[in-house]
Amino acid sequence: MTTTPAAQPKIAVRGVGKRFGDFTALGEVDLDLVANEFVTIVGPSGCGKSTLLNILAGLEEPTSGEALVDGVPVDGPSPERGVIFQQYALFPWLTVRANVEFGLRTARVPKQERRRRVDHYLELVGLSAFADKLPKTLSGGMKQRCAIARAYAADPAILLMDEPFGAVDALTRVRLQEQLLETWSQERRTVLFITHDVDEAVFLANRVVVMASGPGRIQEIVDVDLPYPRTEQVRLSPEFTALRNRVWGAVYHQGPPPASR
Amino acid sequence: MPDHPDTVLTPSASAAGVAITPTSASARPRGRRRRRPLTRAGSLGLNVLSAVAGILIWWTLAKVGFNLPTPAAVAKQAGHLLADGTLEQDAMASLRRVLIGFCLGCAVAVPVGFLMGWYPVARALIEPWVQFFRTIPPLALIPLAVVLFGIDETPKIIVIFLAAFLACVIAAFQGVVSIDRTLINAARVLGAGDLTIFRRVVIPASMPYILVGMRIGLGSSWATVVAAELIAAQEGLGHRMQSAELYYDLPTIFVGIITIGILGLLMDRVLLMAERRLTVWQERR
Ligand SMILES: Nc1ncnc2c1ncn2[C@@H]1O[C@H](COP(=O)(O)OP(=O)(O)O)[C@@H](O)[C@H]1O
Ligand SMILES: [Mg+2]
């Protein structure tokens, strides 16, 4: 990472807290992401991961502190910050192509250009043959790839992904992870990726943020200095295992008994 | 329809319309054979068979002395009424009223239902009225409508309008409140403003609900128009039956009943087809 003193973080989370009534979902969170960094967040369920991501997306407002993107406070959603939801959130009445095109239409991209970009991203996620199908005909993995293409097509500088591969089977998940990294290496973006899968967190990231609950806070940040491209060899290397064990320990041996998971 | 005002409509459940689900008829005790679904031709054959059997029973009853016209007499009377144009004229009069009242009802109901679903203030203001009028059968308003508006077209159309409006407004409202929040969020993070969200998410997402509401509304309108014509009209199927009653003209009454049934069924099929067309994207269980 280039950390010249002048470099402004792409994303800056400054003392962000969130309360729902008198329940504190997020205590006080501070986190910086450098441009083009791939950061994953792991933590037990209910520790406020989605809340943090939604605040960055502009879908929720923090009750204290602020989230800055390029130094500007987040105020509502913006196509510059793409979001990929766990439950795909494809528009079921639109074809795969029309789903991917959605953000381009709201941005009033001319038709020719739209078509070109949609084709490009469908190709990238391997869904060209399914362009005119409705989402209901796709498998879970394909739906998620469509959602990824839809987010990418809007050309956001930042991608926020909330347990995107949580609902697909293990094999598909590995493929999607590899594909995601490949896409990220071709078209660099700043990625914040939430998962509850420790292996996934380590495999993808430059840095793993481990969160703890009661109230939601950052427990530890682990640097992953493994080389990209992350191949199967990386996944099987002792360095990977060591990092994985370290993150595992931070996630599952924190505070209150693990039974509350 | 069950009477929980907030859970009236589930499009997928009512997609089968009035058909009785075959499972409820499977009274066969611990049958070991799995029941095989009928082929299309097979079930059509049975439909025809059942209709023929019904007509035969009717014929027999008429012959053995029940005070009924025979199917032949009814067919003959239908021929007469068609030949001199009264049947067409009556049917057109009834259809016209239904279509005007129904279209107006839906046209008002959809935006009002959307308003109720989208703005809590609008919901709080409008819902008491909707819930109140829902408990009154539209027909019960006819005496009032006749006193206020006379016996020409206006009172009938108003009553039909109400019947269609009430069915449809609840459906549109229900459609909006049951939209998955993540779909709206997905649109927002793709840069959609309120208008785009409304056009490209709210309308399509609530379409299945609206179409079910329209079908219920159409059925209710059709039932209402005929009854309204029984009470006060110079033409229309209900009026024709009413005046036939004075002369004990049973064949004409039968022609009226059968025409009402057929036209009602046809209209429902048309809407059902539209529903299938417009909601192919739905995951059906
Ligand atoms: N809209 C809300 N109202 C009340 N409580 C909420 C709301 N959203 C989330 N919470 C609570 O905040 C906590 C953190 O939620 P979330 O960010 O979804 O956790 P995670 O994504 O880490 O599983 C949970 O205990 C959840 O019940
Ligand atoms: Mg979550």
PDB file of C-alpha atoms in Angstrom, chain A residues 14-112:
ATOM      1  CA  ARG A  14     -14.646   8.266  12.243  1.00  0.00           C
ATOM      2  CA  GLY A  15     -16.130   7.331  15.608  1.00  0.00           C
ATOM      3  CA  VAL A  16     -19.222   5.894  13.981  1.00  0.00           C
ATOM      4  CA  GLY A  17     -21.862   4.654  16.414  1.00  0.00           C
ATOM      5  CA  LYS A  18     -25.394   3.473  15.813  1.00  0.00           C
ATOM      6  CA  ARG A  19     -28.222   2.991  18.268  1.00  0.00           C
ATOM      7  CA  PHE A  20     -31.609   1.472  17.585  1.00  0.00           C
ATOM      8  CA  GLY A  21     -33.755   2.825  20.399  1.00  0.00           C
ATOM      9  CA  ASP A  22     -31.730   2.067  23.496  1.00  0.00           C
ATOM     10  CA  PHE A  23     -29.893  -0.831  21.856  1.00  0.00           C
ATOM     11  CA  THR A  24     -26.347   0.002  20.805  1.00  0.00           C
ATOM     12  CA  ALA A  25     -25.596  -1.832  17.564  1.00  0.00           C
ATOM     13  CA  LEU A  26     -22.275  -0.073  16.976  1.00  0.00           C
ATOM     14  CA  GLY A  27     -20.194   1.400  19.785  1.00  0.00           C
ATOM     15  CA  GLU A  28     -17.545   3.576  18.265  1.00  0.00           C
ATOM     16  CA  VAL A  29     -15.857   2.395  15.123  1.00  0.00           C
ATOM     17  CA  ASP A  30     -12.806   3.883  13.421  1.00  0.00           C
ATOM     18  CA  LEU A  31     -11.493   2.455  10.190  1.00  0.00           C
ATOM     19  CA  ASP A  32      -9.631   3.743   7.133  1.00  0.00           C
ATOM     20  CA  LEU A  33      -9.522   2.132   3.728  1.00  0.00           C
ATOM     21  CA  VAL A  34      -6.926   3.171   1.183  1.00  0.00           C
ATOM     22  CA  ALA A  35      -7.972   3.393  -2.473  1.00  0.00           C
ATOM     23  CA  ASN A  36      -8.042  -0.001  -4.205  1.00  0.00           C
ATOM     24  CA  GLU A  37      -7.722  -1.862  -0.959  1.00  0.00           C
ATOM     25  CA  PHE A  38      -9.633  -5.088  -0.397  1.00  0.00           C
ATOM     26  CA  VAL A  39     -10.774  -5.260   3.213  1.00  0.00           C
ATOM     27  CA  THR A  40     -12.901  -7.985   4.711  1.00  0.00           C
ATOM     28  CA  ILE A  41     -14.892  -7.847   7.922  1.00  0.00           C
ATOM     29  CA  VAL A  42     -15.577 -10.957   9.994  1.00  0.00           C
ATOM     30  CA  GLY A  43     -17.419 -11.230  13.233  1.00  0.00           C
ATOM     31  CA  PRO A  44     -20.174 -13.085  15.006  1.00  0.00           C
ATOM     32  CA  SER A  45     -23.638 -12.441  13.713  1.00  0.00           C
ATOM     33  CA  GLY A  46     -25.311  -9.416  15.235  1.00  0.00           C
ATOM     34  CA  CYS A  47     -22.050  -7.534  15.830  1.00  0.00           C
ATOM     35  CA  GLY A  48     -23.084  -4.714  13.532  1.00  0.00           C
ATOM     36  CA  LYS A  49     -21.340  -5.621  10.285  1.00  0.00           C
ATOM     37  CA  SER A  50     -24.352  -4.913   8.104  1.00  0.00           C
ATOM     38  CA  THR A  51     -25.116  -1.775  10.069  1.00  0.00           C
ATOM     39  CA  LEU A  52     -21.629  -0.434   9.351  1.00  0.00           C
ATOM     40  CA  LEU A  53     -21.909  -1.324   5.673  1.00  0.00           C
ATOM     41  CA  ASN A  54     -25.352   0.271   5.361  1.00  0.00           C
ATOM     42  CA  ILE A  55     -24.004   3.452   6.917  1.00  0.00           C
ATOM     43  CA  LEU A  56     -21.224   3.536   4.336  1.00  0.00           C
ATOM     44  CA  ALA A  57     -23.761   2.833   1.596  1.00  0.00           C
ATOM     45  CA  GLY A  58     -25.821   5.792   2.782  1.00  0.00           C
ATOM     46  CA  LEU A  59     -28.821   3.587   3.507  1.00  0.00           C
ATOM     47  CA  GLU A  60     -28.634   4.313   7.221  1.00  0.00           C
ATOM     48  CA  GLU A  61     -27.424   7.251   9.235  1.00  0.00           C
ATOM     49  CA  PRO A  62     -24.993   6.935  12.121  1.00  0.00           C
ATOM     50  CA  THR A  63     -26.188   8.246  15.469  1.00  0.00           C
ATOM     51  CA  SER A  64     -22.695   9.497  16.229  1.00  0.00           C
ATOM     52  CA  GLY A  65     -19.495  10.125  14.299  1.00  0.00           C
ATOM     53  CA  GLU A  66     -19.370  10.183  10.531  1.00  0.00           C
ATOM     54  CA  ALA A  67     -18.388   8.221   7.471  1.00  0.00           C
ATOM     55  CA  LEU A  68     -16.333  10.023   4.856  1.00  0.00           C
ATOM     56  CA  VAL A  69     -15.678   9.040   1.277  1.00  0.00           C
ATOM     57  CA  ASP A  70     -12.845  10.981  -0.353  1.00  0.00           C
ATOM     58  CA  GLY A  71     -13.088  13.287   2.615  1.00  0.00           C
ATOM     59  CA  VAL A  72     -16.755  14.087   2.017  1.00  0.00           C
ATOM     60  CA  PRO A  73     -19.390  12.935   4.535  1.00  0.00           C
ATOM     61  CA  VAL A  74     -21.712  10.256   3.221  1.00  0.00           C
ATOM     62  CA  ASP A  75     -25.182  11.651   2.677  1.00  0.00           C
ATOM     63  CA  GLY A  76     -27.506   9.093   1.137  1.00  0.00           C
ATOM     64  CA  PRO A  77     -26.747   6.394  -1.416  1.00  0.00           C
ATOM     65  CA  SER A  78     -24.697   7.098  -4.497  1.00  0.00           C
ATOM     66  CA  PRO A  79     -23.956   5.044  -7.611  1.00  0.00           C
ATOM     67  CA  GLU A  80     -20.308   5.694  -6.800  1.00  0.00           C
ATOM     68  CA  ARG A  81     -20.704   3.175  -3.971  1.00  0.00           C
ATOM     69  CA  GLY A  82     -22.013  -0.105  -5.347  1.00  0.00           C
ATOM     70  CA  VAL A  83     -23.679  -2.503  -2.937  1.00  0.00           C
ATOM     71  CA  ILE A  84     -24.085  -6.251  -3.268  1.00  0.00           C
ATOM     72  CA  PHE A  85     -26.637  -7.735  -0.922  1.00  0.00           C
ATOM     73  CA  GLN A  86     -26.680 -11.230   0.508  1.00  0.00           C
ATOM     74  CA  GLN A  87     -30.101 -11.984  -0.953  1.00  0.00           C
ATOM     75  CA  TYR A  88     -29.088 -10.884  -4.479  1.00  0.00           C
ATOM     76  CA  ALA A  89     -31.880  -8.271  -4.643  1.00  0.00           C
ATOM     77  CA  LEU A  90     -32.257  -8.691  -8.391  1.00  0.00           C
ATOM     78  CA  PHE A  91     -35.392  -7.176  -9.859  1.00  0.00           C
ATOM     79  CA  PRO A  92     -37.379 -10.318 -10.620  1.00  0.00           C
ATOM     80  CA  TRP A  93     -39.420  -8.686 -13.406  1.00  0.00           C
ATOM     81  CA  LEU A  94     -36.331  -7.664 -15.353  1.00  0.00           C
ATOM     82  CA  THR A  95     -34.165  -9.935 -17.451  1.00  0.00           C
ATOM     83  CA  VAL A  96     -30.531 -10.459 -16.532  1.00  0.00           C
ATOM     84  CA  ARG A  97     -29.569  -7.871 -19.129  1.00  0.00           C
ATOM     85  CA  ALA A  98     -32.102  -5.323 -17.899  1.00  0.00           C
ATOM     86  CA  ASN A  99     -30.962  -5.866 -14.323  1.00  0.00           C
ATOM     87  CA  VAL A 100     -27.362  -5.161 -15.244  1.00  0.00           C
ATOM     88  CA  GLU A 101     -28.511  -2.165 -17.283  1.00  0.00           C
ATOM     89  CA  PHE A 102     -30.506  -0.641 -14.407  1.00  0.00           C
ATOM     90  CA  GLY A 103     -27.798   1.615 -13.027  1.00  0.00           C
ATOM     91  CA  LEU A 104     -26.721   2.664 -16.512  1.00  0.00           C
ATOM     92  CA  ARG A 105     -30.228   3.816 -17.316  1.00  0.00           C
ATOM     93  CA  THR A 106     -30.529   5.862 -14.148  1.00  0.00           C
ATOM     94  CA  ALA A 107     -27.187   7.435 -15.104  1.00  0.00           C
ATOM     95  CA  ARG A 108     -28.620   8.173 -18.585  1.00  0.00           C
ATOM     96  CA  VAL A 109     -25.814   6.376 -20.374  1.00  0.00           C
ATOM     97  CA  PRO A 110     -26.610   6.371 -24.116  1.00  0.00           C
ATOM     98  CA  LYS A 111     -28.024   3.183 -25.540  1.00  0.00           C
ATOM     99  CA  GLN A 112     -25.012   2.088 -27.568  1.00  0.00           C
TER     100      GLN A 112
END
